[in-house]
Backbone atoms as SQL, in Angstrom:
CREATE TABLE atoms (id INTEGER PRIMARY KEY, chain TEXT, resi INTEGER, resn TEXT, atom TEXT, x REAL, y REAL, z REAL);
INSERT INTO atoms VALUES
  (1, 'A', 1, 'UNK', 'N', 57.075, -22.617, -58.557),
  (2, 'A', 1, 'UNK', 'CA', 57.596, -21.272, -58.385),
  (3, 'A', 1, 'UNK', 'C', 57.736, -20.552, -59.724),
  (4, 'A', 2, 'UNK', 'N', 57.965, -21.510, -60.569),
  (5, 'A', 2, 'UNK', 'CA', 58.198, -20.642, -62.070),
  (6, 'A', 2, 'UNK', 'C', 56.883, -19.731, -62.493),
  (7, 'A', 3, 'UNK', 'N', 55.755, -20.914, -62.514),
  (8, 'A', 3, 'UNK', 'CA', 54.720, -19.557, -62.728),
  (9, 'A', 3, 'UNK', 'C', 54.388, -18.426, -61.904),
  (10, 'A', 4, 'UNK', 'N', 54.844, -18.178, -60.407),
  (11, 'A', 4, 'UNK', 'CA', 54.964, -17.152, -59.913),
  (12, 'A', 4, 'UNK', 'C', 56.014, -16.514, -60.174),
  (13, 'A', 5, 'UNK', 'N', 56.916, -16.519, -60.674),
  (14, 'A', 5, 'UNK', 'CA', 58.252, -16.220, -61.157),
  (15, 'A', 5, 'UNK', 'C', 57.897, -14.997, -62.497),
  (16, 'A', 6, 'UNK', 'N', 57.359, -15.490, -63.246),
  (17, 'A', 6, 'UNK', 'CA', 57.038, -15.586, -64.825),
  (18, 'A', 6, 'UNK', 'C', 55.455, -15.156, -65.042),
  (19, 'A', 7, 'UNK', 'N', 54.965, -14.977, -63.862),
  (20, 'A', 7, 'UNK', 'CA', 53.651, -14.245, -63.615),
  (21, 'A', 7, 'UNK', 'C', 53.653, -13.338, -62.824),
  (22, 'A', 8, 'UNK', 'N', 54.123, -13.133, -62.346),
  (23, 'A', 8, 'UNK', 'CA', 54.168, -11.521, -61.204),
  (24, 'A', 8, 'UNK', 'C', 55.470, -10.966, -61.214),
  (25, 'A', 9, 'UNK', 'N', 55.305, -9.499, -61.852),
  (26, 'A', 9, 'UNK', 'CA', 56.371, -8.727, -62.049),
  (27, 'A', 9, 'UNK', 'C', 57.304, -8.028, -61.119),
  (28, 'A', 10, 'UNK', 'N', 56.412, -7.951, -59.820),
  (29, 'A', 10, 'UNK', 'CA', 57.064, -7.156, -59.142),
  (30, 'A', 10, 'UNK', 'C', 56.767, -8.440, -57.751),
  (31, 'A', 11, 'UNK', 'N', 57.879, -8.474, -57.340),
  (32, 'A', 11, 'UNK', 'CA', 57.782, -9.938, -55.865),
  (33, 'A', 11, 'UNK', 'C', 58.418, -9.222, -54.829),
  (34, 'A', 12, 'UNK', 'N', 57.793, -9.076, -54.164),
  (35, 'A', 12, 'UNK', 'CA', 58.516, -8.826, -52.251),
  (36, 'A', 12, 'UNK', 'C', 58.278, -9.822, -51.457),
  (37, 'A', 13, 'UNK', 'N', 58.827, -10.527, -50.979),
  (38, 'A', 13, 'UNK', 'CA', 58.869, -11.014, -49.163),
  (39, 'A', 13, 'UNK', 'C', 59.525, -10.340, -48.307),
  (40, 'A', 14, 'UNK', 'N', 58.491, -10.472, -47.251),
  (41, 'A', 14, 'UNK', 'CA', 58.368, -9.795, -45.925),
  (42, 'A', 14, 'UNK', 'C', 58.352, -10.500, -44.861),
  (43, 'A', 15, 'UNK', 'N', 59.183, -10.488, -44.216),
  (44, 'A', 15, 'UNK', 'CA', 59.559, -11.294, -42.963),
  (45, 'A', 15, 'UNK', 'C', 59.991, -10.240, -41.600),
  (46, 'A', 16, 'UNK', 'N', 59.880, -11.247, -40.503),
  (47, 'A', 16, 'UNK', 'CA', 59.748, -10.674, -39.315),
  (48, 'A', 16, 'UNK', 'C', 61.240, -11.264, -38.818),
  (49, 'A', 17, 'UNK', 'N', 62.374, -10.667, -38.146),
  (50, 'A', 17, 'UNK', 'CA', 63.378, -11.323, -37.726),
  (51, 'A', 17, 'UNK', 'C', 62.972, -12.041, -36.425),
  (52, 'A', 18, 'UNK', 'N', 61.801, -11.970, -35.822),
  (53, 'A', 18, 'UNK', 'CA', 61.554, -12.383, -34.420),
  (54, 'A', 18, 'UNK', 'C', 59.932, -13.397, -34.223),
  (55, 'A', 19, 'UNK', 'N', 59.898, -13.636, -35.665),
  (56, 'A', 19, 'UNK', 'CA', 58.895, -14.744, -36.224),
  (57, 'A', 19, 'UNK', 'C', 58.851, -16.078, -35.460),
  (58, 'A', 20, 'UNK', 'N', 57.153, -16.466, -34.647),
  (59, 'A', 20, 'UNK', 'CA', 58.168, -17.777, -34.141),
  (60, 'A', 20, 'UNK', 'C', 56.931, -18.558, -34.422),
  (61, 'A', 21, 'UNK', 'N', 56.601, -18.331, -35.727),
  (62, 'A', 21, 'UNK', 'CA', 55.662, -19.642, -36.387),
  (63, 'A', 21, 'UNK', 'C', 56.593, -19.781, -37.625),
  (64, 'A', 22, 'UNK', 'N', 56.746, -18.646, -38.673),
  (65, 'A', 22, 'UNK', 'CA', 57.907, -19.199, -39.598),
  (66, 'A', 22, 'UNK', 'C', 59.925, -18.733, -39.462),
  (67, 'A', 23, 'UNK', 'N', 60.242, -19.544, -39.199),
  (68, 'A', 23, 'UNK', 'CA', 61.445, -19.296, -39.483),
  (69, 'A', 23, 'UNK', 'C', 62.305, -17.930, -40.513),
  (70, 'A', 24, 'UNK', 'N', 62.928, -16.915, -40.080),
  (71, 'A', 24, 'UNK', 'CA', 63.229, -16.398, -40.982),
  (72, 'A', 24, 'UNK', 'C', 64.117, -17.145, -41.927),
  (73, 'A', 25, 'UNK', 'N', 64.991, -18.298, -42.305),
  (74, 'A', 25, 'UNK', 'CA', 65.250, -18.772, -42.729),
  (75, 'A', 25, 'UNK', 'C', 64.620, -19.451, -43.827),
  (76, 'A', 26, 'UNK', 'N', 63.412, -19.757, -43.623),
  (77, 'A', 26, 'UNK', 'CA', 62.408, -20.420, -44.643),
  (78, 'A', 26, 'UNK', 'C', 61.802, -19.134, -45.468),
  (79, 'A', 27, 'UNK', 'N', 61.996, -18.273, -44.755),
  (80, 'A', 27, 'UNK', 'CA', 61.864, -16.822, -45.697),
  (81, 'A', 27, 'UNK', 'C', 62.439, -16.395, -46.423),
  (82, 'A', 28, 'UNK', 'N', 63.630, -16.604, -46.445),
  (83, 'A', 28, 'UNK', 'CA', 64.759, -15.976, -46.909),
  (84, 'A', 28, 'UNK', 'C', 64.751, -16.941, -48.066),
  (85, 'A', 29, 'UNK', 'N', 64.266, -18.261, -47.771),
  (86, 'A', 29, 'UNK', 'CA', 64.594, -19.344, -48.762),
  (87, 'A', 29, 'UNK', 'C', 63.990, -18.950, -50.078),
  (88, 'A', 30, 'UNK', 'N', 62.321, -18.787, -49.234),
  (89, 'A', 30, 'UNK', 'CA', 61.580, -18.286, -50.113),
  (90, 'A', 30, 'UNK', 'C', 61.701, -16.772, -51.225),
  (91, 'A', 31, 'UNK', 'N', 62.653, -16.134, -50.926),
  (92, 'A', 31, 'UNK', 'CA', 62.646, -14.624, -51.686),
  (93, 'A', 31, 'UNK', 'C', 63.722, -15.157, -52.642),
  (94, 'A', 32, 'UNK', 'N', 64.166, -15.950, -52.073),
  (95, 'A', 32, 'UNK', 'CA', 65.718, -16.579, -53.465),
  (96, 'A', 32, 'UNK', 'C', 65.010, -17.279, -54.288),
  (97, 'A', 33, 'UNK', 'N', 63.879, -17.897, -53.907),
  (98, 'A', 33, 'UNK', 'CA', 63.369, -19.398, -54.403),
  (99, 'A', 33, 'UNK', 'C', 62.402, -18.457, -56.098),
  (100, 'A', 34, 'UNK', 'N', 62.044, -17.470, -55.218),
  (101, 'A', 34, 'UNK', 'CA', 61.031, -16.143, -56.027),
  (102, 'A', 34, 'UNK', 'C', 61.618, -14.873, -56.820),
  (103, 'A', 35, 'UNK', 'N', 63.230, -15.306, -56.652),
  (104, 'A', 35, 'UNK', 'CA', 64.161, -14.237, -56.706),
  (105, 'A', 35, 'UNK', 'C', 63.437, -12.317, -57.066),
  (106, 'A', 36, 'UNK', 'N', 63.005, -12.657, -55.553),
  (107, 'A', 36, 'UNK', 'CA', 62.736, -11.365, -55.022),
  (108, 'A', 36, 'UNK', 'C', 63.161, -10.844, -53.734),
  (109, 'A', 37, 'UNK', 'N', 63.272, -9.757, -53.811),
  (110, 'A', 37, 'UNK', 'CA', 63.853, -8.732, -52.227),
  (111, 'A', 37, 'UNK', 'C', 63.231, -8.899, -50.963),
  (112, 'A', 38, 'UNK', 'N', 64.273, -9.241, -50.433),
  (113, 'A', 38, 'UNK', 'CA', 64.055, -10.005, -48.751),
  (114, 'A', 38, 'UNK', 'C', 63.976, -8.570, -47.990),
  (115, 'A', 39, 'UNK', 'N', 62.456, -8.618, -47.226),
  (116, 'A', 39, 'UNK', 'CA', 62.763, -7.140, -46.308),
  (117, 'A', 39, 'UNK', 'C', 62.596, -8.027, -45.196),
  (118, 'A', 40, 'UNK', 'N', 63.253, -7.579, -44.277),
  (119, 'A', 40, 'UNK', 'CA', 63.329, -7.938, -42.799),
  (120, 'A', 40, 'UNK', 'C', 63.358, -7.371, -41.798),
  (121, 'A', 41, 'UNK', 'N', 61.732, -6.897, -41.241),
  (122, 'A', 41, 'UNK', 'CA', 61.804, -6.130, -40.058),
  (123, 'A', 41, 'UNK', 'C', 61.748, -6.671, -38.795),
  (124, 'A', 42, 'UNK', 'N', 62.036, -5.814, -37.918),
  (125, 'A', 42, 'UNK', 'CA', 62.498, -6.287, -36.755),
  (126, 'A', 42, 'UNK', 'C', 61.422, -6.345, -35.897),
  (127, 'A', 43, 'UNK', 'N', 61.458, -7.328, -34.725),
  (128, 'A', 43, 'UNK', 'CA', 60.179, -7.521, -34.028),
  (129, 'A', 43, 'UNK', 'C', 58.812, -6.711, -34.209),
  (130, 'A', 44, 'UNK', 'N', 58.515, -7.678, -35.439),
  (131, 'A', 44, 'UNK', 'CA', 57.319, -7.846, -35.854),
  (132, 'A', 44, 'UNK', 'C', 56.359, -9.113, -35.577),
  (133, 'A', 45, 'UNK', 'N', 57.100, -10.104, -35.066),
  (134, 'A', 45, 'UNK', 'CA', 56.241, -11.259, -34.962),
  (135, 'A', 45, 'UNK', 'C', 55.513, -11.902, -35.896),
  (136, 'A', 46, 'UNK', 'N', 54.614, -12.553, -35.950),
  (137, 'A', 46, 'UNK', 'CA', 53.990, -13.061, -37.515),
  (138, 'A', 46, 'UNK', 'C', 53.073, -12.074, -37.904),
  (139, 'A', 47, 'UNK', 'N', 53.178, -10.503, -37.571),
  (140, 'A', 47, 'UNK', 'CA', 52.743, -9.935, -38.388),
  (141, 'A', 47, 'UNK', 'C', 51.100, -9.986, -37.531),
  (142, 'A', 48, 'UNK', 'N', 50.845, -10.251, -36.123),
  (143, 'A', 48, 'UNK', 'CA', 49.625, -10.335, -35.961),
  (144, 'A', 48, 'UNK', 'C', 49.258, -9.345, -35.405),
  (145, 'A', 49, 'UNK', 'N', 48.053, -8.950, -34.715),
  (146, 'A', 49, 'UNK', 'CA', 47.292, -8.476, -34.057),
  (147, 'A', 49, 'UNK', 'C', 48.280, -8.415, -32.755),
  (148, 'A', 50, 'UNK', 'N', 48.048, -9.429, -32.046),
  (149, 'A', 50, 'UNK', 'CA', 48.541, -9.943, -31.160),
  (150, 'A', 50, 'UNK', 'C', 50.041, -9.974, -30.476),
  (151, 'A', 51, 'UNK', 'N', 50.369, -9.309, -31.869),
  (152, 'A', 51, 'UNK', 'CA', 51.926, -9.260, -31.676),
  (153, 'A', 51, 'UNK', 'C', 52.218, -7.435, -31.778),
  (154, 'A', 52, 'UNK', 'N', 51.272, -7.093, -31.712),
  (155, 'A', 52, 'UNK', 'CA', 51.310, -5.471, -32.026),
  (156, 'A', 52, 'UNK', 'C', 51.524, -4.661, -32.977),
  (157, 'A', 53, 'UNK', 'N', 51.042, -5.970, -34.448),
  (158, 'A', 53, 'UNK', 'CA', 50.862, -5.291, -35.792),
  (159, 'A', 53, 'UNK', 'C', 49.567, -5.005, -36.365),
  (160, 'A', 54, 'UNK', 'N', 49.380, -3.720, -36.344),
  (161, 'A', 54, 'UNK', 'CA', 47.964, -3.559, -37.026),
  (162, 'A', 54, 'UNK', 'C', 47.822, -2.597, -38.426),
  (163, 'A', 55, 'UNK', 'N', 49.009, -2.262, -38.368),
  (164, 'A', 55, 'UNK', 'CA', 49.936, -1.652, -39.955),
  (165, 'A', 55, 'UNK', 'C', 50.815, -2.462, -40.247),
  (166, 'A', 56, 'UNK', 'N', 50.841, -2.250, -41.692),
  (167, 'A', 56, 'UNK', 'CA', 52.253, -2.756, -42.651),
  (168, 'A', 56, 'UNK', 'C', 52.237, -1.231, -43.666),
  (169, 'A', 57, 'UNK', 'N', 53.265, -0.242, -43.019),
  (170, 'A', 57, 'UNK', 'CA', 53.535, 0.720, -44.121),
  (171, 'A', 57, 'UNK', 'C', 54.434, 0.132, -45.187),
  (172, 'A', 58, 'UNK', 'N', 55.005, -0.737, -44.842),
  (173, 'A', 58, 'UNK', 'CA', 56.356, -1.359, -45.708),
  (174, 'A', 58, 'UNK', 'C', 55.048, -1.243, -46.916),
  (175, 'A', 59, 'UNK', 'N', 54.280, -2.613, -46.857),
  (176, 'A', 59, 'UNK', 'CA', 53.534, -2.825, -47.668),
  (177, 'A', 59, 'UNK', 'C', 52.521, -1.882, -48.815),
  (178, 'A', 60, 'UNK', 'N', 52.111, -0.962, -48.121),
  (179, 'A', 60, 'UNK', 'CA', 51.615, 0.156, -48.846),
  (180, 'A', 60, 'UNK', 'C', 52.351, 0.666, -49.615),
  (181, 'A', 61, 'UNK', 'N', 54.126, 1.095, -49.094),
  (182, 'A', 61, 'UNK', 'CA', 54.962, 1.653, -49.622),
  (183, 'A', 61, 'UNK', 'C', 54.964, 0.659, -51.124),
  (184, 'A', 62, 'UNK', 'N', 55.575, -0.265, -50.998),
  (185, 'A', 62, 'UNK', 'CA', 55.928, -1.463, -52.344),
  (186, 'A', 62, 'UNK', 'C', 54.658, -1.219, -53.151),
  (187, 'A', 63, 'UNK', 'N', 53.588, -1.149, -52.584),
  (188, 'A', 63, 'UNK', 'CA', 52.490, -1.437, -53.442),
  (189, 'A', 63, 'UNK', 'C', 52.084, -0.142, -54.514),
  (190, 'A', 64, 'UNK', 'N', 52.463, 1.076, -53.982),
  (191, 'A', 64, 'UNK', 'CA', 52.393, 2.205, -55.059),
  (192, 'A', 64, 'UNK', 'C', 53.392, 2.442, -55.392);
């Protein structure tokens, strides 16, 4: 984790509160672990197709 730590300046995780391949918990672990900002949207699912995600504005937003 350190060289992602100490190599990328700017860190977001993005999690789904209604995730049921990863745990939001293992997410959360992960944004402390990266000490970066936990976003947590709401039924999103893993973020698939399938789950009725075919945007991430979050993501665009962070990214500019």
């Amino acid at each position: 984790m350190g060289q992602i730590v100490n190599g990328v300046k700017h860190r977001y995780v993005i999690g789904s509160l209604n995730d049921t391949i990863v745990p939001t918990e293992l997410t959360l672990k992960l944004s402390q672990q990266l000490n970066a900002p936990f976003y947590a949207l709401p039924d999103s699912g893993h973020f698939l197709g399938d789950d009725g995600i075919n945007e991430l504005p979050l993501v665009l937003q962070l990214l500019i």
